[in-house]
JSON list of C-alpha atoms in Angstrom, two decimals:
[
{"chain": "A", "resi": 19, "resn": "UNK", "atom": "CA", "xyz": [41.26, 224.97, -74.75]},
{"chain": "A", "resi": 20, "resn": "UNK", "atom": "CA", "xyz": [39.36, 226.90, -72.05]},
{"chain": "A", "resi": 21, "resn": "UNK", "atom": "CA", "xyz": [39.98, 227.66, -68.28]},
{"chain": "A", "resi": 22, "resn": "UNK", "atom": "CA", "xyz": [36.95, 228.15, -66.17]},
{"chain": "A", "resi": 23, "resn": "UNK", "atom": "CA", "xyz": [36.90, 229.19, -62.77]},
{"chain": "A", "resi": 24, "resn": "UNK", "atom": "CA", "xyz": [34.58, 227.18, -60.99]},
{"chain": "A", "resi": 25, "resn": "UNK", "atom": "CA", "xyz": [32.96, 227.42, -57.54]},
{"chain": "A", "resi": 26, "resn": "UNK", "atom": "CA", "xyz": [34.81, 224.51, -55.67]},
{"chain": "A", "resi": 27, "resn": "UNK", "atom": "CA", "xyz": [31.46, 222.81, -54.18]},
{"chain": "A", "resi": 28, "resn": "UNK", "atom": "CA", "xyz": [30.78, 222.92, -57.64]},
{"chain": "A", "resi": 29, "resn": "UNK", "atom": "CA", "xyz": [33.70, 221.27, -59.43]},
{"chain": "A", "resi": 30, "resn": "UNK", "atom": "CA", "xyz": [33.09, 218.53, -56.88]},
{"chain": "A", "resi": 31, "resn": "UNK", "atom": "CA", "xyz": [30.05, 217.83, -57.85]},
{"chain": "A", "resi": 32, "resn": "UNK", "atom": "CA", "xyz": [31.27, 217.82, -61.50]},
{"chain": "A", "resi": 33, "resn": "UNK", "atom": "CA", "xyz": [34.31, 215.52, -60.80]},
{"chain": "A", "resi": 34, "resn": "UNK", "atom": "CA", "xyz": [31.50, 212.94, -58.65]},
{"chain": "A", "resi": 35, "resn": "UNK", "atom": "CA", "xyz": [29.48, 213.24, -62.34]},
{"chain": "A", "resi": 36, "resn": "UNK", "atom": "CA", "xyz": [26.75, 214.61, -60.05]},
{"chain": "A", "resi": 37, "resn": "UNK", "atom": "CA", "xyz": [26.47, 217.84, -62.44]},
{"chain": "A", "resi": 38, "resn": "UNK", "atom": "CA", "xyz": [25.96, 217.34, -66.15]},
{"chain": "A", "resi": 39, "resn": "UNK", "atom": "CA", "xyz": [25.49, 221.10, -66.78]},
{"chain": "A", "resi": 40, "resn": "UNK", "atom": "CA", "xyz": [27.49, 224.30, -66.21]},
{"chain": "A", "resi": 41, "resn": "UNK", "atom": "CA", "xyz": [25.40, 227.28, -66.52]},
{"chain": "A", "resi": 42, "resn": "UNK", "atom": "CA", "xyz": [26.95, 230.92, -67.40]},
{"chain": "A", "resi": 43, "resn": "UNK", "atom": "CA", "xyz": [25.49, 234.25, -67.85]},
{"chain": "A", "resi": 44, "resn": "UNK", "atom": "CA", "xyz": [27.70, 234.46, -70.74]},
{"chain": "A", "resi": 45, "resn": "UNK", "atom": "CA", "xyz": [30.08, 232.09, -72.55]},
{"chain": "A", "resi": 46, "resn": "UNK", "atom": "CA", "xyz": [32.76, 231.95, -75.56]},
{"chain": "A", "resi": 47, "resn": "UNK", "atom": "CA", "xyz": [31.65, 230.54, -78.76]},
{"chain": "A", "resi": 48, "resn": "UNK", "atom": "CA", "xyz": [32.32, 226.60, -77.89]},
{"chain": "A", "resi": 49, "resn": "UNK", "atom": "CA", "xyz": [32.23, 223.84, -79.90]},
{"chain": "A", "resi": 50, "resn": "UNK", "atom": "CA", "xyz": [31.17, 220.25, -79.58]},
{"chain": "A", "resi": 51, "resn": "UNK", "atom": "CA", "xyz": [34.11, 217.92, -77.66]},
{"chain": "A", "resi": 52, "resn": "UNK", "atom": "CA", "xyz": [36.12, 221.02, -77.08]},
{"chain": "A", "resi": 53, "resn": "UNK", "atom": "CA", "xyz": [38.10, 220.67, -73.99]},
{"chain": "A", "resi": 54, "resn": "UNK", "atom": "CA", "xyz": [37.38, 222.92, -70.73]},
{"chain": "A", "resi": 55, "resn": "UNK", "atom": "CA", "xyz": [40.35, 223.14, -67.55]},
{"chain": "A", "resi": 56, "resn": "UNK", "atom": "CA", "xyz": [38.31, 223.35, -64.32]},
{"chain": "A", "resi": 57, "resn": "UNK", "atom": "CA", "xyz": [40.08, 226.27, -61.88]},
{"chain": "A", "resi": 58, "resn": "UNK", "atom": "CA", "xyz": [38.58, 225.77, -58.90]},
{"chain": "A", "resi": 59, "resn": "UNK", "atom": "CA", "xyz": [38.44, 229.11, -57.06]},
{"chain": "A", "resi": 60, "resn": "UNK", "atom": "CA", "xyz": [37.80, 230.98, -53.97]},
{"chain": "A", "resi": 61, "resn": "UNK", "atom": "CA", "xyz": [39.48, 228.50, -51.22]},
{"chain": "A", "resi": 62, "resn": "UNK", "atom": "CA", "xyz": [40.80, 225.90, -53.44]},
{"chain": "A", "resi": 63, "resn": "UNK", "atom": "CA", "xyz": [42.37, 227.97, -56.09]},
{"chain": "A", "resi": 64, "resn": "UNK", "atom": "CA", "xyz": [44.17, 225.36, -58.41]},
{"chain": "A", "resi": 65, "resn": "UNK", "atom": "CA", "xyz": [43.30, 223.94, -61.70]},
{"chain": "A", "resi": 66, "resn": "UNK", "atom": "CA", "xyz": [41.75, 220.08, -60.41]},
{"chain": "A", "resi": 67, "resn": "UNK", "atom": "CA", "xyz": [40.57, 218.71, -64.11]},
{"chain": "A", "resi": 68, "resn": "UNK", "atom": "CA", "xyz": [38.79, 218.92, -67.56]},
{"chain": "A", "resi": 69, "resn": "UNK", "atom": "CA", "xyz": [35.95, 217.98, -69.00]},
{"chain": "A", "resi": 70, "resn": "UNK", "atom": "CA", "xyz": [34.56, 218.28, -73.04]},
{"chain": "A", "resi": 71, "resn": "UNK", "atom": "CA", "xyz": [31.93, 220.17, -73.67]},
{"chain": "A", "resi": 72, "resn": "UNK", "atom": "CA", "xyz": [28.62, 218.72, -75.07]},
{"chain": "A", "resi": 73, "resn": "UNK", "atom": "CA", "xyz": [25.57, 220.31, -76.43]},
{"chain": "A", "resi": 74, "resn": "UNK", "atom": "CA", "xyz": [25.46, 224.38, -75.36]},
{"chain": "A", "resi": 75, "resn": "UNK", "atom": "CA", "xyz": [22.21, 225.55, -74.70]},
{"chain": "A", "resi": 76, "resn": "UNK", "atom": "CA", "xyz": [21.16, 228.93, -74.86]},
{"chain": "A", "resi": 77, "resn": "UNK", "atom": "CA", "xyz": [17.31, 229.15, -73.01]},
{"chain": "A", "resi": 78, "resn": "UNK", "atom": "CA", "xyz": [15.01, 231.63, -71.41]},
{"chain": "A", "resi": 79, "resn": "UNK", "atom": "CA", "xyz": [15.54, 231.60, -67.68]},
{"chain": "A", "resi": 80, "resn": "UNK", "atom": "CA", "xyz": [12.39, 228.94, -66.66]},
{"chain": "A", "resi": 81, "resn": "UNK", "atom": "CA", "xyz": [13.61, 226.88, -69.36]},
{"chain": "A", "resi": 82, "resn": "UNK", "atom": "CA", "xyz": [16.67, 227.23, -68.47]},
{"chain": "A", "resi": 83, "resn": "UNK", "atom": "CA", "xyz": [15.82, 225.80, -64.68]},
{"chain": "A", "resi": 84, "resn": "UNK", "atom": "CA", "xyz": [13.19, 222.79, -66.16]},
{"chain": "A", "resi": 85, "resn": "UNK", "atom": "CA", "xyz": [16.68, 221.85, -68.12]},
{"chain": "A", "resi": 86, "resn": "UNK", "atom": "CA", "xyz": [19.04, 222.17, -64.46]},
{"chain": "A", "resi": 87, "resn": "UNK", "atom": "CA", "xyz": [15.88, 220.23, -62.51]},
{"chain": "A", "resi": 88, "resn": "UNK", "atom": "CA", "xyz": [15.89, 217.46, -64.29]},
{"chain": "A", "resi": 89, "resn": "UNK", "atom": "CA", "xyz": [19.16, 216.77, -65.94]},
{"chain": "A", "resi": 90, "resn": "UNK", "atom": "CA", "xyz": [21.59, 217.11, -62.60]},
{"chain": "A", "resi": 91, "resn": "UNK", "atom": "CA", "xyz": [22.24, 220.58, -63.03]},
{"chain": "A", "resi": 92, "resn": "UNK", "atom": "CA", "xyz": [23.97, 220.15, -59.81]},
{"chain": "A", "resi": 93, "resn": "UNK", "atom": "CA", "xyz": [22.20, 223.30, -58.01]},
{"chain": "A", "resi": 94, "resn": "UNK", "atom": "CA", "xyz": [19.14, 224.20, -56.07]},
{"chain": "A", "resi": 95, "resn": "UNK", "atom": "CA", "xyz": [16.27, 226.30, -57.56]},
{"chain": "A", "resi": 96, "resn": "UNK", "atom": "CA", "xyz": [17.46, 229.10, -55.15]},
{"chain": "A", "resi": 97, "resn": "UNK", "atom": "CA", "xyz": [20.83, 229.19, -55.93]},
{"chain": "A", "resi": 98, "resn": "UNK", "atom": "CA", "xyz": [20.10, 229.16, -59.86]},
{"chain": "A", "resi": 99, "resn": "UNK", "atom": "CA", "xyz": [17.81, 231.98, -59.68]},
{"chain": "A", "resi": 100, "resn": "UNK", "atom": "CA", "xyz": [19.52, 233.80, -57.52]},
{"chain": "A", "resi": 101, "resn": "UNK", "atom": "CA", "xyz": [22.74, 233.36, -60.06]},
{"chain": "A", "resi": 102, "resn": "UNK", "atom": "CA", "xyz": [20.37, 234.38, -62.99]},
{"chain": "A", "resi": 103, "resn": "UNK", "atom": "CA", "xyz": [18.86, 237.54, -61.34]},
{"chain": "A", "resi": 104, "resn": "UNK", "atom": "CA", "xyz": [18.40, 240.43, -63.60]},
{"chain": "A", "resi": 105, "resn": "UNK", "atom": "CA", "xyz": [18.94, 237.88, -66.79]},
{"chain": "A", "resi": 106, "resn": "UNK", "atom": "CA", "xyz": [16.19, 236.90, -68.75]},
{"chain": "A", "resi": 107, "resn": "UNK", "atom": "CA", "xyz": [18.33, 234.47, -70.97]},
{"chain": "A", "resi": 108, "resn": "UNK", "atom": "CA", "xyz": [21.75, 232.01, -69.77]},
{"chain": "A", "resi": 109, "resn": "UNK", "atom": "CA", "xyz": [23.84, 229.39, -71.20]},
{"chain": "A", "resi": 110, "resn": "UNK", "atom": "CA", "xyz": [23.77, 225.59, -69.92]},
{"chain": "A", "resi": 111, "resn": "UNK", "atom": "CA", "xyz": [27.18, 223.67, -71.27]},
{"chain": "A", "resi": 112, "resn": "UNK", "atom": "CA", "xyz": [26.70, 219.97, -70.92]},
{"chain": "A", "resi": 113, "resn": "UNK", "atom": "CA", "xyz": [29.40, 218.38, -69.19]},
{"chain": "A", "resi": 114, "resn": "UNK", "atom": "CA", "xyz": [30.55, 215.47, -70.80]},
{"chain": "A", "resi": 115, "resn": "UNK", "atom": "CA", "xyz": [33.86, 213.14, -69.94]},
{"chain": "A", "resi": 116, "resn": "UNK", "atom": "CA", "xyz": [34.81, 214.93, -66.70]},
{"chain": "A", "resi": 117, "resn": "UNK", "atom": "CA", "xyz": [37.98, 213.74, -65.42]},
{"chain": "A", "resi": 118, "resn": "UNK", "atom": "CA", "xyz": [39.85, 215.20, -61.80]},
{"chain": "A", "resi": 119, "resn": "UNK", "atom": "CA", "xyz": [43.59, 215.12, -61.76]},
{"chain": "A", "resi": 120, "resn": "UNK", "atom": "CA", "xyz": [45.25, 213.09, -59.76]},
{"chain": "A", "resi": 121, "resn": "UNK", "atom": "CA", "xyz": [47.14, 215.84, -58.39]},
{"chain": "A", "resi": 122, "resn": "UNK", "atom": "CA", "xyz": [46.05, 219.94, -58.67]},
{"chain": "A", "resi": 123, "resn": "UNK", "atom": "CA", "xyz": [47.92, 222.62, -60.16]},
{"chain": "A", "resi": 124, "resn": "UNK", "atom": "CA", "xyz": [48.27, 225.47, -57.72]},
{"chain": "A", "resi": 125, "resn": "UNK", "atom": "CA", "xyz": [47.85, 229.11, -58.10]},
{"chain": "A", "resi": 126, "resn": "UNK", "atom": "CA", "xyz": [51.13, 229.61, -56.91]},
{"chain": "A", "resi": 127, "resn": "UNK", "atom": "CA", "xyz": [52.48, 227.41, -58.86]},
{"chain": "A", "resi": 128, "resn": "UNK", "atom": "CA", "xyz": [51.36, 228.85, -61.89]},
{"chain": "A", "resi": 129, "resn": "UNK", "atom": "CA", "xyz": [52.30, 231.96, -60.27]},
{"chain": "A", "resi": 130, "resn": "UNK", "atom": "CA", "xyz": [56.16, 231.00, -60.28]},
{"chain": "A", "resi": 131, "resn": "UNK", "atom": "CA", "xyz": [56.66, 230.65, -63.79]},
{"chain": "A", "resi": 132, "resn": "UNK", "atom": "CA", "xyz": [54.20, 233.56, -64.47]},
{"chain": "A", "resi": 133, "resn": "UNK", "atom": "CA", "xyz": [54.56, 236.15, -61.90]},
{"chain": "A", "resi": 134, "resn": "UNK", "atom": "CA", "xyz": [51.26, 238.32, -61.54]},
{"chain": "A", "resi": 135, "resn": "UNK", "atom": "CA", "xyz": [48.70, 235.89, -62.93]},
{"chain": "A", "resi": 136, "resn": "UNK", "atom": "CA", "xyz": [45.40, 236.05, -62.38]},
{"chain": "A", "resi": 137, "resn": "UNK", "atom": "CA", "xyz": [42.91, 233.17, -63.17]},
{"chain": "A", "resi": 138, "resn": "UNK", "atom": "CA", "xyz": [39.69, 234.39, -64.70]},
{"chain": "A", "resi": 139, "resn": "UNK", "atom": "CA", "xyz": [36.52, 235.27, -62.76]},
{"chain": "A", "resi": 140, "resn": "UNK", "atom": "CA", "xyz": [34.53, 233.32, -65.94]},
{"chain": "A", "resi": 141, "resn": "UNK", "atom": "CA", "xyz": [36.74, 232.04, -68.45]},
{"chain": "A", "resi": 142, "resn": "UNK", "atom": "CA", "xyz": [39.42, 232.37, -70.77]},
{"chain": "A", "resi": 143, "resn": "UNK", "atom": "CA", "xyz": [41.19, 230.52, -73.70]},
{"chain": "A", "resi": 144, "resn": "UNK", "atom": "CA", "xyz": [44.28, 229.08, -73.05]},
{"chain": "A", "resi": 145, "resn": "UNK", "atom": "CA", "xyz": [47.51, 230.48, -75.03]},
{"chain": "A", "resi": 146, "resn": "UNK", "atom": "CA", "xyz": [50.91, 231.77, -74.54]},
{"chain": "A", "resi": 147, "resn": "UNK", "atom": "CA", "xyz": [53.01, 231.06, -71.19]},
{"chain": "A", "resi": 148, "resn": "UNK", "atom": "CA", "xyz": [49.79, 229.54, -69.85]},
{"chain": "A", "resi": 149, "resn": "UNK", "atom": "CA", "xyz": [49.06, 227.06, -72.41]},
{"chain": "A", "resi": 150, "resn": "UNK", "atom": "CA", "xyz": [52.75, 225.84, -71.70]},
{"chain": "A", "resi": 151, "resn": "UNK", "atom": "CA", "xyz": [52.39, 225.94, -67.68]},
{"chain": "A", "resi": 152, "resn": "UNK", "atom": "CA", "xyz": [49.27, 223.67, -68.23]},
{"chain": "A", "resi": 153, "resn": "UNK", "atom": "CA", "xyz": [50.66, 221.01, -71.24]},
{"chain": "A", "resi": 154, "resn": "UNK", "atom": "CA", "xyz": [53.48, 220.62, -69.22]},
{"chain": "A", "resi": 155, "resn": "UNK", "atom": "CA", "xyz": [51.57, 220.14, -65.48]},
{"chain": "A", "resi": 156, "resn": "UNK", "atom": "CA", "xyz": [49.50, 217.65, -67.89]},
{"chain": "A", "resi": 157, "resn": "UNK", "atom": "CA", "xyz": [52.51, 216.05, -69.40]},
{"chain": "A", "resi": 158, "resn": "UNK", "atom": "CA", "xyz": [54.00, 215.34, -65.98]},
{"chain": "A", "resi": 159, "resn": "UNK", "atom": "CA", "xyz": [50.93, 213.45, -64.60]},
{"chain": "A", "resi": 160, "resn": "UNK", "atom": "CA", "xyz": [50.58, 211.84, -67.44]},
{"chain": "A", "resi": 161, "resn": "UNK", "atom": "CA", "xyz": [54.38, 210.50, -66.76]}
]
């Protein structure tokens, strides 16, 4: 499992199934139908849902874009090259079975059973105390 911080405007447009692709600078080695928690960030800050992770591209910037413009890349051709500045190559992780919680997992909530946490600015695998905080928040919707 992965957590990915995630622009809020963005993981709503994910969650709506209005963006099929998440595009990164850089990204872990993924694999097909591996599962991805969605931290929403900046204003939001609280894990909202998952999705699985579909075919990974890895594409020169202008292919990159024909790939975001006409597959719901959920972004506008400023935003995406503004994002890819400086980078002549970037990832595009197809979104597959998105699904929003039906309630979110706070920050501070995390932050109670593990004082000092940060959630990443990109990503990062899910182990330890965290991987617990999260089964269990899942486990408890679930009920």
């Amino acid at each position: 499992m992965l957590l990915m911080s995630v622009k809020p405007i963005y993981a709503k447009l994910i969650f709506e199934g209005r963006k099929k692709y998440e595009f990164r600078k850089k990204i872990p080695t993924l694999q097909y139908n591996s599962r991805v928690i969605v931290y929403a960030s900046s204003r939001v800050r609280a894990i909202v849902g998952e999705f699985r992770v579909g075919n990974v591209y890895y594409m020169n910037i202008p292919d990159l874009w024909k790939l975001a413009k006409e597959k719901e890349g959920g972004v506008t051709k400023k935003q995406f090259f503004e994002y890819f500045r400086g980078y002549s190559h970037g990832y595009a992780i197809e979104i597959l079975a998105p699904f929003k919680y039906p309630k979110e997992l706070t920050l501070d909530e995390i932050r109670k059973v593990i004082p000092g946490f940060n959630p990443p600015v990109n990503f990062m695998r899910i182990k330890g105390k965290l991987k617990k905080v999260i089964n269990d928040f899942l486990l408890d919707i679930d009920a």
